[in-house]
Coordinates of C-alpha atoms and ligand atoms in Angstrom, one line a residue:
M1 CA -40.7 -1.9 -2.2
P2 CA -37.2 -3.5 -2.3
E3 CA -35.4 -3.5 1.0
S4 CA -32.6 -1.3 -0.4
A5 CA -35.1 1.5 -1.0
T6 CA -35.9 1.8 2.7
R7 CA -32.3 1.2 4.0
P8 CA -30.6 4.5 4.9
H9 CA -27.8 5.5 2.4
K10 CA -24.3 4.7 3.8
P11 CA -21.7 7.1 2.6
V12 CA -19.1 5.3 0.4
S13 CA -15.4 6.2 0.8
L14 CA -12.6 5.1 -1.4
I15 CA -9.2 5.1 0.1
T16 CA -6.2 4.9 -2.2
G17 CA -3.3 3.5 -0.2
G18 CA -5.8 1.9 2.2
T19 CA -3.6 -1.0 3.2
G20 CA -0.9 1.3 4.5
F21 CA -0.3 2.5 8.0
L22 CA -2.5 5.5 7.9
G23 CA -5.0 4.3 5.3
S24 CA -5.9 1.3 7.3
H25 CA -6.6 3.3 10.5
L26 CA -8.6 5.7 8.4
A27 CA -10.7 2.8 7.1
D28 CA -11.5 1.8 10.7
R29 CA -12.5 5.4 11.6
L30 CA -14.8 5.7 8.5
L31 CA -16.4 2.3 9.2
A32 CA -17.0 3.5 12.8
A33 CA -18.7 6.6 11.3
G34 CA -21.1 4.3 9.3
H35 CA -19.3 4.5 5.9
R36 CA -18.8 1.7 3.4
V37 CA -15.1 1.6 2.5
V38 CA -13.4 0.7 -0.7
V39 CA -9.6 0.1 -0.3
M40 CA -7.6 0.6 -3.4
D41 CA -3.9 -0.3 -3.2
N42 CA -1.1 -1.9 -5.2
L43 CA 0.7 -3.2 -2.0
I44 CA 4.0 -1.5 -2.9
T45 CA 4.6 -0.6 0.8
G46 CA 1.3 -1.6 2.3
S47 CA 0.1 -5.0 3.5
V48 CA -3.3 -6.8 3.5
D49 CA -2.4 -7.8 7.1
N50 CA -3.4 -4.2 8.0
I51 CA -6.9 -4.8 6.9
E52 CA -7.1 -8.5 7.8
H53 CA -9.5 -7.7 10.7
L54 CA -11.9 -6.3 8.1
R55 CA -11.8 -9.4 5.8
N56 CA -15.4 -10.5 6.5
N57 CA -16.9 -7.0 6.9
P58 CA -19.6 -6.6 4.3
D59 CA -19.0 -2.9 4.2
V60 CA -15.4 -3.3 3.0
E61 CA -14.1 -4.0 -0.5
F62 CA -10.4 -4.4 -1.5
I63 CA -9.3 -3.7 -5.0
E64 CA -5.6 -4.4 -5.9
Q65 CA -4.7 -1.6 -8.3
D66 CA -1.9 0.8 -9.2
V67 CA -3.5 4.3 -9.0
S68 CA -0.9 5.8 -11.2
K69 CA -2.7 3.9 -14.0
Y70 CA -6.3 4.7 -15.1
I71 CA -8.7 4.0 -12.3
D72 CA -12.5 3.5 -12.2
Y73 CA -15.1 2.2 -9.8
A74 CA -18.4 0.8 -10.8
G75 CA -20.6 2.2 -7.9
S76 CA -21.2 5.6 -6.5
L77 CA -18.7 7.3 -4.2
D78 CA -19.1 10.1 -1.7
Y79 CA -15.5 10.5 -0.7
V80 CA -12.1 9.8 -2.3
F81 CA -9.2 9.9 0.2
H82 CA -5.9 9.9 -1.7
F83 CA -3.3 8.3 0.6
A84 CA -1.3 6.3 -1.9
S85 CA 2.4 7.1 -1.9
P86 CA 5.6 5.6 -0.5
A87 CA 5.9 7.7 2.7
S88 CA 9.1 7.0 4.5
P89 CA 12.4 8.4 3.3
F90 CA 13.7 4.8 3.0
D91 CA 10.7 3.9 0.7
Y92 CA 10.7 6.9 -1.5
L93 CA 14.4 6.7 -2.1
E94 CA 13.9 3.0 -3.1
F95 CA 11.0 3.9 -5.3
P96 CA 11.7 7.4 -6.6
I97 CA 9.9 7.2 -10.0
Q98 CA 6.9 5.4 -8.5
T99 CA 6.7 8.2 -5.9
L100 CA 6.7 10.9 -8.5
K101 CA 4.2 9.0 -10.6
V102 CA 1.7 8.4 -7.7
G103 CA 2.0 12.0 -6.6
S104 CA 1.3 13.3 -10.2
L105 CA -0.5 10.8 -12.3
G106 CA -2.0 9.0 -9.3
T107 CA -3.3 12.3 -7.9
H108 CA -4.7 13.3 -11.3
N109 CA -6.5 9.9 -11.6
A110 CA -7.9 10.1 -8.1
L111 CA -9.1 13.7 -8.7
G112 CA -10.7 12.6 -12.0
L113 CA -12.5 9.7 -10.2
A114 CA -13.8 12.1 -7.5
R115 CA -15.0 14.5 -10.1
A116 CA -16.8 11.8 -12.1
K117 CA -18.6 10.6 -9.0
N118 CA -19.1 14.2 -7.6
A119 CA -17.3 13.0 -4.5
T120 CA -15.4 15.0 -1.9
F121 CA -11.7 14.6 -2.4
L122 CA -9.1 14.7 0.5
L123 CA -5.4 14.7 -0.3
A124 CA -2.8 13.3 2.2
S125 CA -0.1 15.9 1.9
T126 CA 2.9 16.3 4.2
S127 CA 5.0 18.6 6.2
E128 CA 7.7 17.8 3.6
V129 CA 6.2 20.5 1.4
Y130 CA 8.0 22.9 3.8
G131 CA 11.3 21.2 3.0
D132 CA 14.1 22.2 5.3
P133 CA 12.1 25.1 6.8
L134 CA 13.4 28.6 7.4
V135 CA 10.3 29.5 9.4
H136 CA 9.6 27.7 12.7
P137 CA 7.1 26.5 13.7
Q138 CA 5.5 25.9 10.2
R139 CA 2.3 27.7 9.4
E140 CA 0.2 26.8 6.3
D141 CA 1.1 30.2 4.7
Y142 CA 4.8 29.3 4.6
W143 CA 5.8 28.3 1.1
G144 CA 8.7 26.2 2.1
N145 CA 12.4 25.6 1.3
V146 CA 12.7 22.6 -1.0
N147 CA 15.6 21.3 -3.0
P148 CA 13.8 20.0 -6.2
I149 CA 16.8 18.0 -7.4
G150 CA 18.0 16.4 -4.1
P151 CA 17.1 12.8 -3.2
R152 CA 14.1 13.9 -1.1
G153 CA 12.8 16.1 -4.0
V154 CA 11.0 13.1 -5.5
Y155 CA 8.6 13.1 -2.5
D156 CA 8.5 16.8 -1.7
E157 CA 7.9 17.9 -5.3
A158 CA 5.4 15.1 -5.9
K159 CA 3.4 16.3 -2.9
R160 CA 3.7 20.0 -3.9
F161 CA 2.4 19.1 -7.4
S162 CA -0.4 17.1 -5.9
E163 CA -1.5 20.1 -3.8
A164 CA -1.3 22.3 -6.9
M165 CA -3.4 19.8 -8.9
T166 CA -5.9 19.5 -6.1
M167 CA -6.4 23.3 -5.9
A168 CA -6.7 23.5 -9.7
Y169 CA -9.6 20.9 -9.6
H170 CA -11.2 23.0 -6.8
R171 CA -10.9 26.2 -8.7
A172 CA -11.5 25.0 -12.3
H173 CA -14.1 22.3 -11.7
G174 CA -15.6 23.4 -8.3
L175 CA -14.7 20.0 -6.8
D176 CA -15.0 19.8 -3.0
T177 CA -11.4 19.3 -2.0
K178 CA -9.4 19.2 1.2
I179 CA -5.7 19.0 1.9
V180 CA -4.1 17.7 5.1
R181 CA -0.5 18.4 5.7
I182 CA 0.5 15.5 7.9
F183 CA 3.4 15.8 10.3
N184 CA 5.4 12.8 11.6
T185 CA 2.9 10.3 12.8
Y186 CA 3.5 7.0 14.6
G187 CA 1.7 4.0 16.1
P188 CA 0.6 0.4 15.5
R189 CA 0.7 -0.9 11.9
M190 CA 3.9 0.9 11.0
R191 CA 6.4 -1.5 9.5
L192 CA 9.3 -2.3 11.8
K193 CA 11.7 -1.9 8.9
D194 CA 10.2 1.1 7.1
G195 CA 13.2 3.2 8.1
R196 CA 11.2 5.9 10.0
V197 CA 12.8 6.9 13.2
I198 CA 10.4 5.5 15.8
P199 CA 10.1 1.9 14.3
A200 CA 13.9 2.1 13.7
F201 CA 14.8 2.9 17.3
V202 CA 12.2 0.6 18.9
G203 CA 13.2 -2.3 16.6
E204 CA 16.9 -1.7 17.3
A205 CA 16.3 -1.5 21.1
L206 CA 14.2 -4.7 21.1
A207 CA 16.8 -6.5 19.1
G208 CA 19.6 -5.3 21.4
R209 CA 21.3 -3.4 18.5
P210 CA 22.7 0.1 18.9
L211 CA 20.2 2.9 18.2
T212 CA 21.3 4.6 15.0
V213 CA 21.1 8.4 15.4
F214 CA 21.7 10.2 12.1
G215 CA 24.0 13.3 12.3
D216 CA 24.5 14.6 15.9
G217 CA 20.8 14.1 16.6
S218 CA 20.2 17.8 17.2
Q219 CA 17.6 17.9 14.4
S220 CA 14.0 18.1 15.8
R221 CA 10.7 16.4 15.0
S222 CA 7.2 16.6 16.6
F223 CA 5.5 13.2 16.8
C224 CA 1.7 12.7 16.6
Y225 CA 0.0 9.5 17.7
V226 CA -2.1 7.9 14.9
S227 CA -5.5 8.1 16.6
D228 CA -5.1 11.9 17.0
L229 CA -4.1 12.3 13.4
I230 CA -7.0 10.2 12.1
E231 CA -9.5 12.2 14.1
G232 CA -8.1 15.4 12.6
I233 CA -8.4 14.0 9.1
Y234 CA -12.0 12.8 9.7
R235 CA -13.0 16.3 11.0
L236 CA -11.3 17.9 8.0
S237 CA -13.3 15.6 5.6
Q238 CA -16.5 16.8 7.3
S239 CA -15.6 20.5 7.2
D240 CA -15.8 23.2 4.5
C241 CA -12.1 24.1 4.7
H242 CA -10.5 24.0 1.3
E243 CA -7.1 25.5 2.4
P244 CA -4.3 23.1 3.5
V245 CA -4.5 22.2 7.2
N246 CA -1.5 21.1 9.3
I247 CA -2.3 18.1 11.5
G248 CA 0.4 17.1 13.9
N249 CA 1.5 17.3 17.5
P250 CA 3.4 20.5 18.3
S251 CA 5.4 18.9 21.1
E252 CA 8.9 18.9 19.7
M253 CA 12.0 17.0 20.6
T254 CA 15.4 16.3 19.1
V255 CA 16.2 12.9 17.6
L256 CA 18.8 12.4 20.3
Q257 CA 16.1 13.1 23.0
L258 CA 13.9 10.6 21.3
A259 CA 16.6 8.0 21.3
E260 CA 17.2 8.6 25.1
K261 CA 13.4 8.3 25.8
I262 CA 13.2 5.0 24.0
Q263 CA 16.4 3.7 25.8
K264 CA 14.7 4.4 29.1
L265 CA 11.5 2.6 28.1
I266 CA 13.1 -0.6 26.9
P267 CA 15.1 -2.2 29.6
G268 CA 18.6 -3.2 28.6
A269 CA 18.5 -1.0 25.5
P270 CA 21.9 -0.6 24.0
M271 CA 24.1 2.4 23.3
I272 CA 23.6 5.0 20.6
E273 CA 25.6 4.9 17.4
F274 CA 26.0 8.0 15.3
R275 CA 25.6 7.7 11.5
T276 CA 25.9 10.2 8.6
L277 CA 23.0 12.6 8.3
P278 CA 21.0 12.0 5.1
V279 CA 21.1 14.7 2.4
D280 CA 18.6 17.6 2.9
D281 CA 17.4 16.1 6.2
P282 CA 15.2 18.9 7.7
K283 CA 16.9 20.5 10.8
V284 CA 13.6 21.4 12.5
R285 CA 10.0 20.5 12.2
R286 CA 7.0 21.5 14.3
P287 CA 3.4 22.3 13.2
D288 CA 1.6 25.5 14.0
I289 CA -1.9 24.0 14.5
S290 CA -3.8 27.2 15.0
R291 CA -5.9 26.6 11.8
A292 CA -6.9 23.1 12.9
R293 CA -7.8 24.4 16.3
E294 CA -9.9 27.2 14.9
K295 CA -11.6 25.4 11.9
L296 CA -11.8 21.8 13.2
S297 CA -11.8 22.3 17.0
W298 CA -9.0 19.8 16.9
E299 CA -5.9 19.3 18.9
P300 CA -4.0 16.2 20.0
Q301 CA -5.2 14.3 23.0
V302 CA -2.6 11.5 23.4
S303 CA 0.7 12.2 25.2
F304 CA 3.9 10.9 23.8
E305 CA 4.3 8.6 26.9
E306 CA 0.9 7.0 26.2
G307 CA 1.4 6.7 22.4
I308 CA 4.9 5.3 22.6
A309 CA 3.9 2.7 25.2
N310 CA 1.1 1.5 22.8
T311 CA 3.6 1.4 19.9
I312 CA 6.3 -0.5 21.8
K313 CA 3.6 -3.0 22.9
Y314 CA 2.5 -3.5 19.3
F315 CA 6.0 -4.1 18.0
K316 CA 6.8 -6.5 20.8
E317 CA 3.7 -8.6 19.9
K318 CA 4.5 -8.3 16.2
I319 CA 8.1 -9.6 16.7
T320 CA 6.8 -12.5 18.8
L321 CA 4.1 -13.4 16.2
D322 CA 6.6 -13.1 13.3
K323 CA 8.9 -15.6 15.0
I324 CA 6.2 -18.2 15.5
Ligands
NAD401 P1 2.4 3.6 3.9 O1 3.6 3.3 3.1 O2 2.1 2.7 5.1 O3 1.1 3.6 3.1 C1 1.1 4.0 1.7 C2 0.2 3.1 0.9 O4 0.1 3.6 -0.4 C3 0.7 1.7 0.9 O5 -0.3 0.8 1.2 C4 1.1 1.5 -0.6 O6 1.1 0.2 -1.0 C5 0.2 2.4 -1.3 N1 0.6 2.9 -2.6 C6 1.7 3.5 -2.9 N2 1.8 3.7 -4.3 C7 0.6 3.2 -4.8 C8 0.1 3.2 -6.1 N3 0.7 3.7 -7.2 N4 -1.1 2.6 -6.2 C9 -1.8 2.1 -5.2 N5 -1.4 2.2 -3.9 C10 -0.1 2.7 -3.7 O7 2.5 5.1 4.4 P2 1.6 5.9 5.4 O8 2.5 6.4 6.5 O9 0.4 5.2 5.7 O10 1.3 7.2 4.5 C11 0.0 7.4 3.9 C12 0.0 8.8 3.2 O11 0.2 9.8 4.2 C13 1.1 9.0 2.2 O12 0.5 9.7 1.1 C14 2.1 9.8 2.9 O13 2.8 10.7 2.0 C15 1.2 10.6 3.9 N6 2.0 11.1 5.0 C16 2.3 10.2 6.0 C17 3.0 10.7 7.1 C18 3.3 9.8 8.3 O14 4.0 10.3 9.3 N7 2.9 8.5 8.4 C19 3.5 12.0 7.2 C20 3.2 12.8 6.1 C21 2.4 12.4 5.0
UDP402 N1 16.6 9.2 11.9 C1 17.6 8.7 12.7 N2 17.9 7.3 12.7 C2 17.1 6.4 12.0 C3 16.1 6.9 11.2 C4 15.9 8.3 11.2 O1 18.4 9.4 13.4 O2 17.4 5.2 12.1 C5 16.4 10.6 11.9 C6 16.3 11.2 10.5 O3 17.6 11.6 10.0 C7 15.4 12.4 10.7 C8 14.5 12.0 11.8 O4 15.1 10.8 12.4 O5 16.2 13.5 11.2 C9 13.1 11.5 11.3 O6 13.3 10.6 10.3 P1 12.1 9.8 9.6 O7 12.7 8.9 8.6 O8 11.2 9.2 10.6 O9 11.2 10.9 8.9 P2 11.4 12.4 8.3 O10 10.9 13.3 9.3 O11 12.8 12.6 8.0 O12 10.6 12.3 7.1

């Protein structure tokens, strides 16, 4: 009997956007759970540095590919995790058409691949589907307040379309689908210059430049550490929950409070400089995580103090290495 016939089957997971911040952490989590992982990415905002530590792992395969074009995979697949998309406001304003394409054509292609392989499909959606919310905190049954033609509309509407397409494949084709609505997440492997508020403030503070607070800083966000988010996503992938599930940390703070916390943590950090608030910047954001608690027995474990300390440490090392 060939050796492969006696070897236990390892689940195979394909991650679109797998060289990005979240996709690369998801790859680590799936490998730890005994999966083989196929990373598919066109590197538009990701980097192979994020999966460099997996280079010689025989259970990992990297395919450079734009998922907005037709995609295929020769082997069998058990899961398709669709994470490909520019994700920071900075990035999706720089790549508006690519963002709309990967949310629409890319999602259709990834769903088609999952259907062809009879694989479970998990969509990385976002709290941005709630837009500038009129309900606070946000529950999954809130339909949102989105400006389709504003600059953020390219991302918000792409993700709303991708949720609609995912539910259509579930209802019309009986595909096993899951949707995670991810709230602001931070941690190692974010790009220092991706424009998101935590890398922006930490990078500015480490460089001795003023911390750029947009607007008066009274807008709020709720920040989730990456290991908590990835655990929630893994549990969702193993569940039978087809409805969208919010995953995020409900502990909320204003952007000004965030700047002050970071100033305290980085000795000699400079002053705050106020800048114009971007168009349609949501005024509040906090997840209601009752569904995740009930269906996935999940809630965040990492405090902001612990998570931000790890993140600052990562950025300090990265800056030192980049200078060598
Ligand atoms: P990221 O930019 O680090 O990763 C996105 C990855 O997708 C990158 O590696 C990029 O190269 C790849 N990609 C983009 N377009 C592609 C295409 N057409 N074909 C192939 N690959 C493509 O961002 P992230 O923070 O890791 O976000 C991952 C996913 O999670 C995104 O779908 C994003 O919308 C969602 N999300 C993230 C957050 C967060 O706080 N990090 C919040 C809400 C939703
Ligand atoms: N922000 C800021 N300074 C920066 C970057 C962002 O004040 O240098 C603000 C931004 O206006 C928003 C919040 O921080 O209110 C979070 O922005 P981010 O880009 O991280 O993500 P968003 O939640 O807007 O998608």
